[in-house]
PDB file of C-alpha atoms in Angstrom:
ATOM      1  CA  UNK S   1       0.000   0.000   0.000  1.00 52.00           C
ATOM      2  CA  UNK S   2       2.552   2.279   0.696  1.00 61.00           C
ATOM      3  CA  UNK S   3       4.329   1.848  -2.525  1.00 56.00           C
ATOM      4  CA  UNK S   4       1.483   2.729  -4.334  1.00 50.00           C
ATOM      5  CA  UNK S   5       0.864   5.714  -2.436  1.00 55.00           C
ATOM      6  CA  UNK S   6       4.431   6.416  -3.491  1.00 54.00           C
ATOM      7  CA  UNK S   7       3.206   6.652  -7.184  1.00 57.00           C
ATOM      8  CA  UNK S   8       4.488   2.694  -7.946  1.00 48.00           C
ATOM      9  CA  UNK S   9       2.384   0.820 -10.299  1.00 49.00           C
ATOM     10  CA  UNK S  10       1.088  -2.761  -9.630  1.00 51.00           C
ATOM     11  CA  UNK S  11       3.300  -4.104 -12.027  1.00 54.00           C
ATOM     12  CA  UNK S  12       6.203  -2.625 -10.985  1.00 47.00           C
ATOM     13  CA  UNK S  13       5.587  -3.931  -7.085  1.00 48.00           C
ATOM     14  CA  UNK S  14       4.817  -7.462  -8.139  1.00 49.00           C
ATOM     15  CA  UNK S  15       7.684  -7.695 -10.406  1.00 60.00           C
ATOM     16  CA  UNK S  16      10.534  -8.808  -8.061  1.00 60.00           C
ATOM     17  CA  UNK S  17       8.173 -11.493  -7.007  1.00 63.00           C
ATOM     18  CA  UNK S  18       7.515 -13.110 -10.449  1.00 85.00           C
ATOM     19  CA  UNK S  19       9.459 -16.332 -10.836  1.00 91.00           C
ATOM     20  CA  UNK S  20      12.597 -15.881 -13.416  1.00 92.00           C
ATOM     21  CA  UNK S  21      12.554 -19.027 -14.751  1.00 96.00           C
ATOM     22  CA  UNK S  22      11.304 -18.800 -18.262  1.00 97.00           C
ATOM     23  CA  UNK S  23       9.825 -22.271 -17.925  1.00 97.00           C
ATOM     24  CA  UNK S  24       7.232 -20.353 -15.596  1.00 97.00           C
ATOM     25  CA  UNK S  25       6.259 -17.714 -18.302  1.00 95.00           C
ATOM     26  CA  UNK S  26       6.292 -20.171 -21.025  1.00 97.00           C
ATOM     27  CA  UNK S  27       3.990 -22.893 -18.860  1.00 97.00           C
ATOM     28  CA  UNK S  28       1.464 -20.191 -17.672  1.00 95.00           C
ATOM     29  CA  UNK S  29       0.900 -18.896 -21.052  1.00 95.00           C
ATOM     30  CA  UNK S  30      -0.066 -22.585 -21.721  1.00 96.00           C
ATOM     31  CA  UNK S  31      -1.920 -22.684 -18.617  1.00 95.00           C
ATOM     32  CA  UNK S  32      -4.329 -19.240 -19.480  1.00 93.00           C
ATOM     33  CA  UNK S  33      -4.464 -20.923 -23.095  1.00 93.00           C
ATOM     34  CA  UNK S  34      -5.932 -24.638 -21.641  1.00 92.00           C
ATOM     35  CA  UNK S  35      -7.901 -22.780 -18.453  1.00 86.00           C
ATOM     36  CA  UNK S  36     -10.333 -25.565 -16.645  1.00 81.00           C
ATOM     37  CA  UNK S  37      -8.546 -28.283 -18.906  1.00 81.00           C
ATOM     38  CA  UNK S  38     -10.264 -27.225 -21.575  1.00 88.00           C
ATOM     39  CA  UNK S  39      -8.469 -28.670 -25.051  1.00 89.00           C
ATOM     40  CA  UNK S  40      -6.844 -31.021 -22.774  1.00 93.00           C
ATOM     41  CA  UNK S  41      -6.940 -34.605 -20.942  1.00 94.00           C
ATOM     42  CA  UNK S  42      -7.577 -34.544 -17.453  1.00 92.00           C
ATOM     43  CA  UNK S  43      -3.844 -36.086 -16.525  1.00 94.00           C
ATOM     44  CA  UNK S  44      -1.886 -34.048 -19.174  1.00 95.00           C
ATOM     45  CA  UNK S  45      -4.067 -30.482 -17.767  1.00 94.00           C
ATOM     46  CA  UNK S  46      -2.789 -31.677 -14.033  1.00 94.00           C
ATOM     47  CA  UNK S  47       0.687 -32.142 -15.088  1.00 96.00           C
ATOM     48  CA  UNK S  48       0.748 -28.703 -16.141  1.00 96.00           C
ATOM     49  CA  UNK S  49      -0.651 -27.398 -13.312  1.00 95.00           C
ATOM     50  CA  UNK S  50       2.111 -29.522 -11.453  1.00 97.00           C
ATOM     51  CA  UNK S  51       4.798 -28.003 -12.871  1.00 97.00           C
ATOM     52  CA  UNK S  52       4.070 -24.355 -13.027  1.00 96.00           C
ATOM     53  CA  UNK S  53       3.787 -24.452  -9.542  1.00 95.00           C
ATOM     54  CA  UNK S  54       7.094 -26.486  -9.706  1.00 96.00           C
ATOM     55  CA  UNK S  55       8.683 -23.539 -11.545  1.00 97.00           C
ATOM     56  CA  UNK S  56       7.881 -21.250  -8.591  1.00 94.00           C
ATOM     57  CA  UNK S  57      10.645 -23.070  -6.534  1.00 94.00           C
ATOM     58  CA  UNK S  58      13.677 -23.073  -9.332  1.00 96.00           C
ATOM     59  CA  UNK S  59      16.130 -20.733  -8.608  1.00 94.00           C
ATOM     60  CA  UNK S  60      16.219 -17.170  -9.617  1.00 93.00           C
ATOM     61  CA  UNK S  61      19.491 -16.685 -10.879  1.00 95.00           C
ATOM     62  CA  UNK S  62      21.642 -18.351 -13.838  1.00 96.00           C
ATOM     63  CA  UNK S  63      18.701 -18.505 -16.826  1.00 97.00           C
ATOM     64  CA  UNK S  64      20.499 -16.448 -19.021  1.00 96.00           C
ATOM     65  CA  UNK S  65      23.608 -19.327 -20.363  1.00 98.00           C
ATOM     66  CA  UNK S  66      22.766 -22.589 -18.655  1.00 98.00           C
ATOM     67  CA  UNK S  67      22.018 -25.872 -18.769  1.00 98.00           C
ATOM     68  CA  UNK S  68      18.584 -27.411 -17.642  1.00 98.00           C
ATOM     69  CA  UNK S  69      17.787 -31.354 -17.137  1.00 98.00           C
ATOM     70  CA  UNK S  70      14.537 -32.296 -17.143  1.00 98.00           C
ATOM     71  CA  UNK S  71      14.405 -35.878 -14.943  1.00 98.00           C
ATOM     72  CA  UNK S  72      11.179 -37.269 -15.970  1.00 98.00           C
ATOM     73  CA  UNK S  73      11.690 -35.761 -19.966  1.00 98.00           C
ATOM     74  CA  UNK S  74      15.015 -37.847 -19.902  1.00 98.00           C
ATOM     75  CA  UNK S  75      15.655 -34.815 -21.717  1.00 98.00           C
ATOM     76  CA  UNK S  76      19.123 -32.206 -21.797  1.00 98.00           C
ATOM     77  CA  UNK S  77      18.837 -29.035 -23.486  1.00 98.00           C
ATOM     78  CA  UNK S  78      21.562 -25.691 -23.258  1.00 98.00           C
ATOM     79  CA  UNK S  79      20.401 -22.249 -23.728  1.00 98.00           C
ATOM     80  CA  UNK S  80      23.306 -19.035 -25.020  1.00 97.00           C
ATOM     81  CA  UNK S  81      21.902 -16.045 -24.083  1.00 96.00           C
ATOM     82  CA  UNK S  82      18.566 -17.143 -23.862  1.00 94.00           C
ATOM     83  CA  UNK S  83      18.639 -19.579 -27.154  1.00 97.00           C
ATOM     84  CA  UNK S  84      18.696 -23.156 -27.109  1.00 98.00           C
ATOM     85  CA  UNK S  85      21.579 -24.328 -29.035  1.00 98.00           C
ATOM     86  CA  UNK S  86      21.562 -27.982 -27.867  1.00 98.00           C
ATOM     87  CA  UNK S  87      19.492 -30.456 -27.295  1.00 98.00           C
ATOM     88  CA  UNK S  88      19.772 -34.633 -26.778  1.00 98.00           C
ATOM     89  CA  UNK S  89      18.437 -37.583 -25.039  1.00 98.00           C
ATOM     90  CA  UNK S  90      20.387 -38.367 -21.065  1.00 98.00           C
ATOM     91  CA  UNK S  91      19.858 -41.436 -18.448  1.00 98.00           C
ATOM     92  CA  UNK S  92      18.567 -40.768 -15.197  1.00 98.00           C
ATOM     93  CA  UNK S  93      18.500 -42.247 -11.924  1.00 98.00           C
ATOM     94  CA  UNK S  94      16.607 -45.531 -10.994  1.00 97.00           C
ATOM     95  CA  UNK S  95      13.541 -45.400  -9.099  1.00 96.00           C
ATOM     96  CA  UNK S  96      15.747 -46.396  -6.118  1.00 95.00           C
ATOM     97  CA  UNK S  97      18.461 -43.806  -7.030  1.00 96.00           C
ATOM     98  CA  UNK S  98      16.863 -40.971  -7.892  1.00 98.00           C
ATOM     99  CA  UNK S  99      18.113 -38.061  -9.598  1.00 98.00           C
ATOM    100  CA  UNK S 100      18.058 -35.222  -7.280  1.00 98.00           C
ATOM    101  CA  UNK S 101      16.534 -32.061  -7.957  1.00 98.00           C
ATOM    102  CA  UNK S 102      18.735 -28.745  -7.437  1.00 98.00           C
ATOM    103  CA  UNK S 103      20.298 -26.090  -9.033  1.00 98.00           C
ATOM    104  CA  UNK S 104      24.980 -25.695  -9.168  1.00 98.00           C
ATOM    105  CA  UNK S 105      27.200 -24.085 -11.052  1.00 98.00           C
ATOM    106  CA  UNK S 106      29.259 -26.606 -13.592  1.00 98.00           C
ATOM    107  CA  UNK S 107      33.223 -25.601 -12.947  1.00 98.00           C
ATOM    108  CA  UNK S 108      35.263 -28.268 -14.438  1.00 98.00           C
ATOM    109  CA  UNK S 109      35.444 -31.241 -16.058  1.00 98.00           C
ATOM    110  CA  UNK S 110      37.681 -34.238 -16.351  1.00 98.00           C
ATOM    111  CA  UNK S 111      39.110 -36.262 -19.511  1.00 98.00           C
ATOM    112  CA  UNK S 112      39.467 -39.837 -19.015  1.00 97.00           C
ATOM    113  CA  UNK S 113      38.159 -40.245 -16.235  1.00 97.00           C
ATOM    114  CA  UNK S 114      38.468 -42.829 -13.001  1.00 96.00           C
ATOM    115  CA  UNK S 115      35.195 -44.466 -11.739  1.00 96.00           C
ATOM    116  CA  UNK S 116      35.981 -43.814  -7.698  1.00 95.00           C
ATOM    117  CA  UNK S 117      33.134 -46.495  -7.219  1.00 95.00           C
ATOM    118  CA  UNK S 118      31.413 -45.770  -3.577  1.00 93.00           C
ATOM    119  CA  UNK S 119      30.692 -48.340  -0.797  1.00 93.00           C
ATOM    120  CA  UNK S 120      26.918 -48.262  -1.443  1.00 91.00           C
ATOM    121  CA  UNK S 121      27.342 -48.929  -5.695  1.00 94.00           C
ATOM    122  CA  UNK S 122      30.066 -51.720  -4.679  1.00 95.00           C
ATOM    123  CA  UNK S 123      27.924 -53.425  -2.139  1.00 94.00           C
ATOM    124  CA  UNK S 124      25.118 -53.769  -4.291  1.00 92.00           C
ATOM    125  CA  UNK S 125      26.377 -54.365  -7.892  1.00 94.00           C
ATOM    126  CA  UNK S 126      30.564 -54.748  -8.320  1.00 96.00           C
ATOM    127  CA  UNK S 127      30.862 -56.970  -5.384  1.00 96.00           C
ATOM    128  CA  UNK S 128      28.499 -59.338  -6.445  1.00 96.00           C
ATOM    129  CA  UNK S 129      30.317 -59.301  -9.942  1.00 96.00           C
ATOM    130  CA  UNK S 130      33.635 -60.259  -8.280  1.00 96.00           C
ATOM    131  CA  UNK S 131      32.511 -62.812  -6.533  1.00 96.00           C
ATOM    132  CA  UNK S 132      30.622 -64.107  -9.583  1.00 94.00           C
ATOM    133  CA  UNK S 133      33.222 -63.126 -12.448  1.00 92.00           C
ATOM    134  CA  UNK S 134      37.049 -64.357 -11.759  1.00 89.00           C
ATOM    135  CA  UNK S 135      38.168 -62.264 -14.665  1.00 93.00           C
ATOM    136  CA  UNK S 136      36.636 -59.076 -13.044  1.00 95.00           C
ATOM    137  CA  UNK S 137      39.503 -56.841 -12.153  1.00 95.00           C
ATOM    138  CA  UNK S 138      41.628 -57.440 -15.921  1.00 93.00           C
ATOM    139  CA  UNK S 139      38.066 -57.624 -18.029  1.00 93.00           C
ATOM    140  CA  UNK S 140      36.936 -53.871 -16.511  1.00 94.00           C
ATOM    141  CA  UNK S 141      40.235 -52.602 -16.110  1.00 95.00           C
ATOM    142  CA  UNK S 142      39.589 -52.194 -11.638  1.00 96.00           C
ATOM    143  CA  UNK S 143      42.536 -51.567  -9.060  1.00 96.00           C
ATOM    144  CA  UNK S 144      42.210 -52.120  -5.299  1.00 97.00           C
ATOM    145  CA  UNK S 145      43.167 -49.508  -3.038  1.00 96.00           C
ATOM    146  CA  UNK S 146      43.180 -48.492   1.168  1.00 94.00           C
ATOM    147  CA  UNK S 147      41.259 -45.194  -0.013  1.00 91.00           C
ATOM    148  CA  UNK S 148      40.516 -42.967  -3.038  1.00 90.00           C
ATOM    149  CA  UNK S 149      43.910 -41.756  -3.053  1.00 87.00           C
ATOM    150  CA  UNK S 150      45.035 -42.579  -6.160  1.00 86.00           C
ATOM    151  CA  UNK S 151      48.844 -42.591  -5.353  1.00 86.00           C
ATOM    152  CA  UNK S 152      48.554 -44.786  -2.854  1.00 89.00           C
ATOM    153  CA  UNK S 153      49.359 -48.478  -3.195  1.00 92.00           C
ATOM    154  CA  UNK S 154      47.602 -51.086  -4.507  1.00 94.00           C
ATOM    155  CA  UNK S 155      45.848 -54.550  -2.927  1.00 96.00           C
ATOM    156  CA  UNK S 156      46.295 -58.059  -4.636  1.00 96.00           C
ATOM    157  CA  UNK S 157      41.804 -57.780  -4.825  1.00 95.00           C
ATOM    158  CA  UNK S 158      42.608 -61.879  -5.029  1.00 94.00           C
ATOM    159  CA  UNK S 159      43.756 -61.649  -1.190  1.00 95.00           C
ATOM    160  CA  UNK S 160      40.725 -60.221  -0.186  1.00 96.00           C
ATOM    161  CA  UNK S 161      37.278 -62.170   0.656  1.00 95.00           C
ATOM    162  CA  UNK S 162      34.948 -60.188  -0.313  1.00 96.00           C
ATOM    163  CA  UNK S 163      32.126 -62.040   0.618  1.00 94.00           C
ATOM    164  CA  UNK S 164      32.644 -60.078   3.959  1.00 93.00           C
ATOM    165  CA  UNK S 165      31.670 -56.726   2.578  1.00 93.00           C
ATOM    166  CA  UNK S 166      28.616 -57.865   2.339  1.00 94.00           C
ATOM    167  CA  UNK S 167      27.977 -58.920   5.663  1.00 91.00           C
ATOM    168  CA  UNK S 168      24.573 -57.080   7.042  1.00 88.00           C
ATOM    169  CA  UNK S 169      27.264 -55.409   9.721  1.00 85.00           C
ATOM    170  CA  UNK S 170      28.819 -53.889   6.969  1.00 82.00           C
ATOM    171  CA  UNK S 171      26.236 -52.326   5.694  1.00 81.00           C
ATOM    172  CA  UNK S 172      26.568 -48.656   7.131  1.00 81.00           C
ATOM    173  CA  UNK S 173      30.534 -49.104   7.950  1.00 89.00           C
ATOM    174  CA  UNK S 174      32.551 -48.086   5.075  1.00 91.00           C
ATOM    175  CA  UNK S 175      34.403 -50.812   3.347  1.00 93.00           C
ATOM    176  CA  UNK S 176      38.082 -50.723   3.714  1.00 94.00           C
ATOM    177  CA  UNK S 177      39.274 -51.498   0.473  1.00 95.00           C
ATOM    178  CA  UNK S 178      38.140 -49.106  -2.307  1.00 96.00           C
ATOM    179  CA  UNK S 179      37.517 -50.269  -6.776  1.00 97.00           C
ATOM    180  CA  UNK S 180      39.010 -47.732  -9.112  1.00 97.00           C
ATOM    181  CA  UNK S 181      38.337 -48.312 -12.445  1.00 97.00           C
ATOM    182  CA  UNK S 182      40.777 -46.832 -14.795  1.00 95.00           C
ATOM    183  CA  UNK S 183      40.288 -45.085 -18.090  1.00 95.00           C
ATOM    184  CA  UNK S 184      39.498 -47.492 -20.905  1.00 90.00           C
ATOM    185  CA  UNK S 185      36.957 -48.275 -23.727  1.00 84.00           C
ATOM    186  CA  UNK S 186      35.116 -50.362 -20.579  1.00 88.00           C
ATOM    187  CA  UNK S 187      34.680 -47.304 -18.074  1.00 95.00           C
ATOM    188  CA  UNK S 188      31.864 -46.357 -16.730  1.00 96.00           C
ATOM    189  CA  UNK S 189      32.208 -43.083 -17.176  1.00 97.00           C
ATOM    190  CA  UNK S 190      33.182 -42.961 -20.529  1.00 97.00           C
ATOM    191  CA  UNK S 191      35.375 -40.431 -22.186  1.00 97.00           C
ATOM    192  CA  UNK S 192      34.690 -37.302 -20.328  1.00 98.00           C
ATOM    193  CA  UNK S 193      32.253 -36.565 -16.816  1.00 98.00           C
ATOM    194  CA  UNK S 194      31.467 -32.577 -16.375  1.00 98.00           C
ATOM    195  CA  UNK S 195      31.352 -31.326 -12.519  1.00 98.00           C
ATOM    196  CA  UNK S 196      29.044 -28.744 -10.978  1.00 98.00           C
ATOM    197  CA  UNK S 197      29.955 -29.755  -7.436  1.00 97.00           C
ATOM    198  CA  UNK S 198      26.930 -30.369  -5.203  1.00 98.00           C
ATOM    199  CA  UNK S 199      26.099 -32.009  -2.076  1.00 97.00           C
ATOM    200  CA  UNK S 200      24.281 -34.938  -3.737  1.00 97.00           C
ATOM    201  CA  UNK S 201      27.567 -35.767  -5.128  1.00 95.00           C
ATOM    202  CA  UNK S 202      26.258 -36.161  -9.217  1.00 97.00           C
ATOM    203  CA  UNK S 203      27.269 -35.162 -11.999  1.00 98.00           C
ATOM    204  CA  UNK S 204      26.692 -35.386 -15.907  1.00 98.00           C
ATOM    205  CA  UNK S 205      29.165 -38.228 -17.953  1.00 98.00           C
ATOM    206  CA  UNK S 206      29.874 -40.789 -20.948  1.00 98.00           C
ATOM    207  CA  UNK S 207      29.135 -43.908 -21.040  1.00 97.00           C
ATOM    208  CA  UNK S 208      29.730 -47.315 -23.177  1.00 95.00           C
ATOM    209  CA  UNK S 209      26.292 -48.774 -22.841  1.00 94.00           C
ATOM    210  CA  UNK S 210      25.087 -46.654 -25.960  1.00 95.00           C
ATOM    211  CA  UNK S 211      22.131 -48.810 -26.440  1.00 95.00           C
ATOM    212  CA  UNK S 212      20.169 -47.733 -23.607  1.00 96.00           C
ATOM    213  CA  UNK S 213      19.593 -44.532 -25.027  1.00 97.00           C
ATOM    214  CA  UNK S 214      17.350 -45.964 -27.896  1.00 95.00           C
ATOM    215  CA  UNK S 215      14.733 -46.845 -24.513  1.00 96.00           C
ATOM    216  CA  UNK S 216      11.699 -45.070 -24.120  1.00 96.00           C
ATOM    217  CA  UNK S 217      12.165 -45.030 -20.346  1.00 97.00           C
ATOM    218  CA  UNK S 218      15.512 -43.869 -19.685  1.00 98.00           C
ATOM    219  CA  UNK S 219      16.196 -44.632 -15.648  1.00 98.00           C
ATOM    220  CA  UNK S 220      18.870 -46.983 -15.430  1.00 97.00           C
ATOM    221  CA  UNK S 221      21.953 -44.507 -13.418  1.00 97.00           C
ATOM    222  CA  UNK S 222      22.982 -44.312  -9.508  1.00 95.00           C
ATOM    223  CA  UNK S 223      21.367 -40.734  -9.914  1.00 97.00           C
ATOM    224  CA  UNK S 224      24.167 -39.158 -12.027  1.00 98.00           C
ATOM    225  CA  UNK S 225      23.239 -38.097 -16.080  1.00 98.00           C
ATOM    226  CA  UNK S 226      24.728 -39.857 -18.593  1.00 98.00           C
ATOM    227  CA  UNK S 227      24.797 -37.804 -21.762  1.00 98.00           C
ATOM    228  CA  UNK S 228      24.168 -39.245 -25.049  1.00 98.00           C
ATOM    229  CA  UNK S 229      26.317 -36.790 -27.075  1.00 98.00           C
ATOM    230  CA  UNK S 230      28.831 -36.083 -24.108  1.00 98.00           C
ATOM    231  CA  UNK S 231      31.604 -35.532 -26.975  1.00 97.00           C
ATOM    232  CA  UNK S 232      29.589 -33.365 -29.039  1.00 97.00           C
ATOM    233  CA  UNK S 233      28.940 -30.965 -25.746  1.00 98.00           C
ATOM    234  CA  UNK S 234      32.745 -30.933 -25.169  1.00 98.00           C
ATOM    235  CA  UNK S 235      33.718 -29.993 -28.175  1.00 97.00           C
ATOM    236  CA  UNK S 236      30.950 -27.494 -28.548  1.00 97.00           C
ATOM    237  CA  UNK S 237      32.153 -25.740 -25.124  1.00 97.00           C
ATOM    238  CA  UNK S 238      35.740 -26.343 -25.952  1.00 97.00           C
ATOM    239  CA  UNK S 239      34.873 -23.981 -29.316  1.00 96.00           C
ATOM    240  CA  UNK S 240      33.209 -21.594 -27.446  1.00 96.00           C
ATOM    241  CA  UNK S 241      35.683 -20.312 -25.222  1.00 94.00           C
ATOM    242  CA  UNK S 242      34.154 -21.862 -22.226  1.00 97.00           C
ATOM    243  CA  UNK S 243      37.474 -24.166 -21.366  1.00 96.00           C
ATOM    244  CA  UNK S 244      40.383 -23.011 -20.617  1.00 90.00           C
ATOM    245  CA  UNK S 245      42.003 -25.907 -23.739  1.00 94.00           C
ATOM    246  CA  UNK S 246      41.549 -25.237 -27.062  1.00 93.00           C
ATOM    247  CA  UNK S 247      39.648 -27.942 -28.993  1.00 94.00           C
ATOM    248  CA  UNK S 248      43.099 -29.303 -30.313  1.00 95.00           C
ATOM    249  CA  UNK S 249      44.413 -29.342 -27.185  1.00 96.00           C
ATOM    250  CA  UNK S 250      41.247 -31.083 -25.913  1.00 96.00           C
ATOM    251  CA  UNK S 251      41.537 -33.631 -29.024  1.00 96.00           C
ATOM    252  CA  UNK S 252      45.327 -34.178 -28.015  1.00 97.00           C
ATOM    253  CA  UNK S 253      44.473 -34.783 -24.638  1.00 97.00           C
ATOM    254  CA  UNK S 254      41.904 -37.023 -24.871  1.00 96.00           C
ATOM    255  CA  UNK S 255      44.046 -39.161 -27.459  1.00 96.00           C
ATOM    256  CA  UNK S 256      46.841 -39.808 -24.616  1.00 96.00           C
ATOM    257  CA  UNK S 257      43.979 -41.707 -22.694  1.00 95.00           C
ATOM    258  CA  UNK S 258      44.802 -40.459 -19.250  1.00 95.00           C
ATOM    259  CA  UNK S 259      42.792 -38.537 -16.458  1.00 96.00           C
ATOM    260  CA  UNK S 260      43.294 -34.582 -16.690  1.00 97.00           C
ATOM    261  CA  UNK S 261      41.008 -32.249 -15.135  1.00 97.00           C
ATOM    262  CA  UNK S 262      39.961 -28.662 -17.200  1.00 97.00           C
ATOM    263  CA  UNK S 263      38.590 -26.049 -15.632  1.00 97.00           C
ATOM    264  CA  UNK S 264      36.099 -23.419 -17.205  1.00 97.00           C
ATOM    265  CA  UNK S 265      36.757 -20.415 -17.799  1.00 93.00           C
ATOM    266  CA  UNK S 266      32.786 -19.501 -17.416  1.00 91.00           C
ATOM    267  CA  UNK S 267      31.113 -21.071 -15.100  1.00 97.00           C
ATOM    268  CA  UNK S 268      27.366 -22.378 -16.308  1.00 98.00           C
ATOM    269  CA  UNK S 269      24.536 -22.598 -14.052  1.00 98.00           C
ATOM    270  CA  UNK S 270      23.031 -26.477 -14.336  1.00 98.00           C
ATOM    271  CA  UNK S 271      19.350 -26.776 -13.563  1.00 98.00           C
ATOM    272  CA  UNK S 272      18.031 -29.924 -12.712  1.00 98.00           C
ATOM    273  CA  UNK S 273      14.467 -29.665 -12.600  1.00 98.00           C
ATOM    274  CA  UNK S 274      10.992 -32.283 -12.494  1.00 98.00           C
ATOM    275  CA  UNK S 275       8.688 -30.902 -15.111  1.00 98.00           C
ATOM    276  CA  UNK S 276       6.228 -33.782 -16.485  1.00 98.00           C
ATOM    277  CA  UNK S 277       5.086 -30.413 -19.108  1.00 98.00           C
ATOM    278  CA  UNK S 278       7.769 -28.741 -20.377  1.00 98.00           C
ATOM    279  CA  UNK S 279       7.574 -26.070 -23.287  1.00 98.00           C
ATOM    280  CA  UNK S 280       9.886 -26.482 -25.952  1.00 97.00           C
ATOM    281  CA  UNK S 281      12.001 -24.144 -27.997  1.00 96.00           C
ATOM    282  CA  UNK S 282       9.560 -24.447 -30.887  1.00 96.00           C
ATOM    283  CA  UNK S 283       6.889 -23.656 -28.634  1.00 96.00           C
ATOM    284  CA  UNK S 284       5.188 -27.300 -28.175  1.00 97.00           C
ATOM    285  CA  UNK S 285       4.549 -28.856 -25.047  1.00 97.00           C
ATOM    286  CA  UNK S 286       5.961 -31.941 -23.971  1.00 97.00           C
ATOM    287  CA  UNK S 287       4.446 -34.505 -21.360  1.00 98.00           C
ATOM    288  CA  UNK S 288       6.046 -36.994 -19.381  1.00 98.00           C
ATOM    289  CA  UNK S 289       5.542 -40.134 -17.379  1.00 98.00           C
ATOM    290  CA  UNK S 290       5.561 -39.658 -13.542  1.00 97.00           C
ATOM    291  CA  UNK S 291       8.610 -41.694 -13.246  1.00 98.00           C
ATOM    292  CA  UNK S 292       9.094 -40.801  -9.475  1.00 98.00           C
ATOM    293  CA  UNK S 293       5.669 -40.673  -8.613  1.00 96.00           C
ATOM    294  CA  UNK S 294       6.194 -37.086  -7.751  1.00 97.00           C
ATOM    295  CA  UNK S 295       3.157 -35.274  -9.570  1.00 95.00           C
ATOM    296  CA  UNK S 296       0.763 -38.445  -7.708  1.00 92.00           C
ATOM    297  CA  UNK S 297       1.956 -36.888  -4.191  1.00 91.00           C
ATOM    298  CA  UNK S 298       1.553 -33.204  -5.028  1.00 87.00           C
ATOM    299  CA  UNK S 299      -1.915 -31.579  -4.783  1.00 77.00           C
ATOM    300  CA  UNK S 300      -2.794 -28.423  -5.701  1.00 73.00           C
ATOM    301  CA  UNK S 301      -5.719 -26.112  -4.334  1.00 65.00           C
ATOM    302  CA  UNK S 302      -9.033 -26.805  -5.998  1.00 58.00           C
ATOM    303  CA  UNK S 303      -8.360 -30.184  -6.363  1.00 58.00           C
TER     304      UNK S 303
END
């Protein structure tokens, strides 16, 4: 009130309160177009109205150059300035390892990289294999160490019985022996991973199993993104002055197969949002399944 007896307009007053996120302007000019459902099915009008309130929560800051995953889309786009200039299919997290939702800034990345695999991954998948698999450690390329430390020195995995790791008393005590996998062909990782360190301890990467990408449901990960075109995006950032490499020098140093880390010379803002409607460049809306079950828990007033 007292801003408008100050001569302030309504718009200018409710301005700093309208979400930035153009995913809010774009789904609530769908929303006015498709009022009371109308034009629409019943699920596809409530998973709009799911995710423009969604949109509310995403961060104000970074939507100018940035990156935005959308979970349940399966779905990585990058915007310049506003305009999308990529766009390709990812993997996201399992059911049981979801994807989490949150905003970070990406700040490096890291050619050939090591798989550091942790206690919970090893307990439930790789320990199983190397118990099962004799040929294990040569076939995926795998090195035993006392930590994470990657100079330190490392274990005969043969002397070990790992059978005990999986012990129910082991099951919140970390395991003393830690898998590396090296860079190869056969990591998990792939060729590159790209870091916007975060407290959910994700990130976006390669990977070998190229087939999985031709699924219609694509949750298969441990929560991180795997990228279908992870060598395109490098070399699109690399010739955009976002790396501090050149893309020759990022060709070169790929080719010598070993682990270096680049940093970026701009930071971009990653934004990893749940939208099961999601506007497009073109315009079009998209709808997804509720792979998390997230829009079946969230009700919203009039309902």
């Amino acid at each position: 009130y007292s801003k408008l007896k100050d001569g302030y307009t309504i718009e200018e007053i409710l301005k700093p309160h309208i979400p930035k996120a153009p995913q809010f302007h774009k789904l609530l000019t769908k929303y006015l177009a498709h009022r009371n459902g109308k034009g629409m099915s019943t699920s596809n009008y409530k998973k709009l109205r799911v995710s423009l309130e969604r949109t509310k929560l995403l961060s104000d800051e970074g939507w100018d150059t940035y990156f935005i995953v959308n979970v349940p889309e399966f779905m990585l786009r990058f915007f310049e300035k506003g305009h999308m200039k990529m766009k390709f299919p990812i993997i996201v997290g399992k059911k049981r390892w979801q994807t989490p939702i949150f905003s970070a800034d990406m700040k490096y990345l890291a050619l050939n990289p090591t798989w550091n695999v942790p206690d919970n991954i090893a307990r439930a998948e790789e320990i199983p294999s190397i118990i099962r698999n004799k040929n294990y450690f040569k076939r995926k390329h795998v090195v035993v160490l006392k930590s994470y430390d990657l100079n330190s020195k490392p274990v005969d995995p043969h002397s070990i019985n790992w059978k005990e790791y999986l012990k129910p008393e082991y099951k919140k005590k970390p395991i003393p022996y830690k898998l590396i996998q090296q860079p190869s062909s056969r990591n998990a990782l792939g060729r590159v991973k790209f870091m916007f360190p975060n407290s959910h301890s994700v990130y976006m990467h390669d990977t070998p199993r190229k087939s999985l990408f031709k699924r219609k449901n694509r949750a298969f990960s441990h929560g991180c993104m795997r990228l279908s075109k992870p060598l395109y995006m490098l070399k699109y950032l690399a010739n955009h002055g976002y790396l501090k490499y050149s893309p020759k020098e990022v060709d070169k140093l790929l080719a010598k197969g070993k682990q270096k880390y680049i940093n970026f010379y701009k930071y971009i803002p990653v934004h990893v949002v749940y939208l099961t409607a999601f506007v497009d460049a073109d315009g079009s809306i998209k709808f997804s399944n509720d792979i998390y079950g997230y829009d079946s828990i969230q009700r919203i007033k009039g309902e």
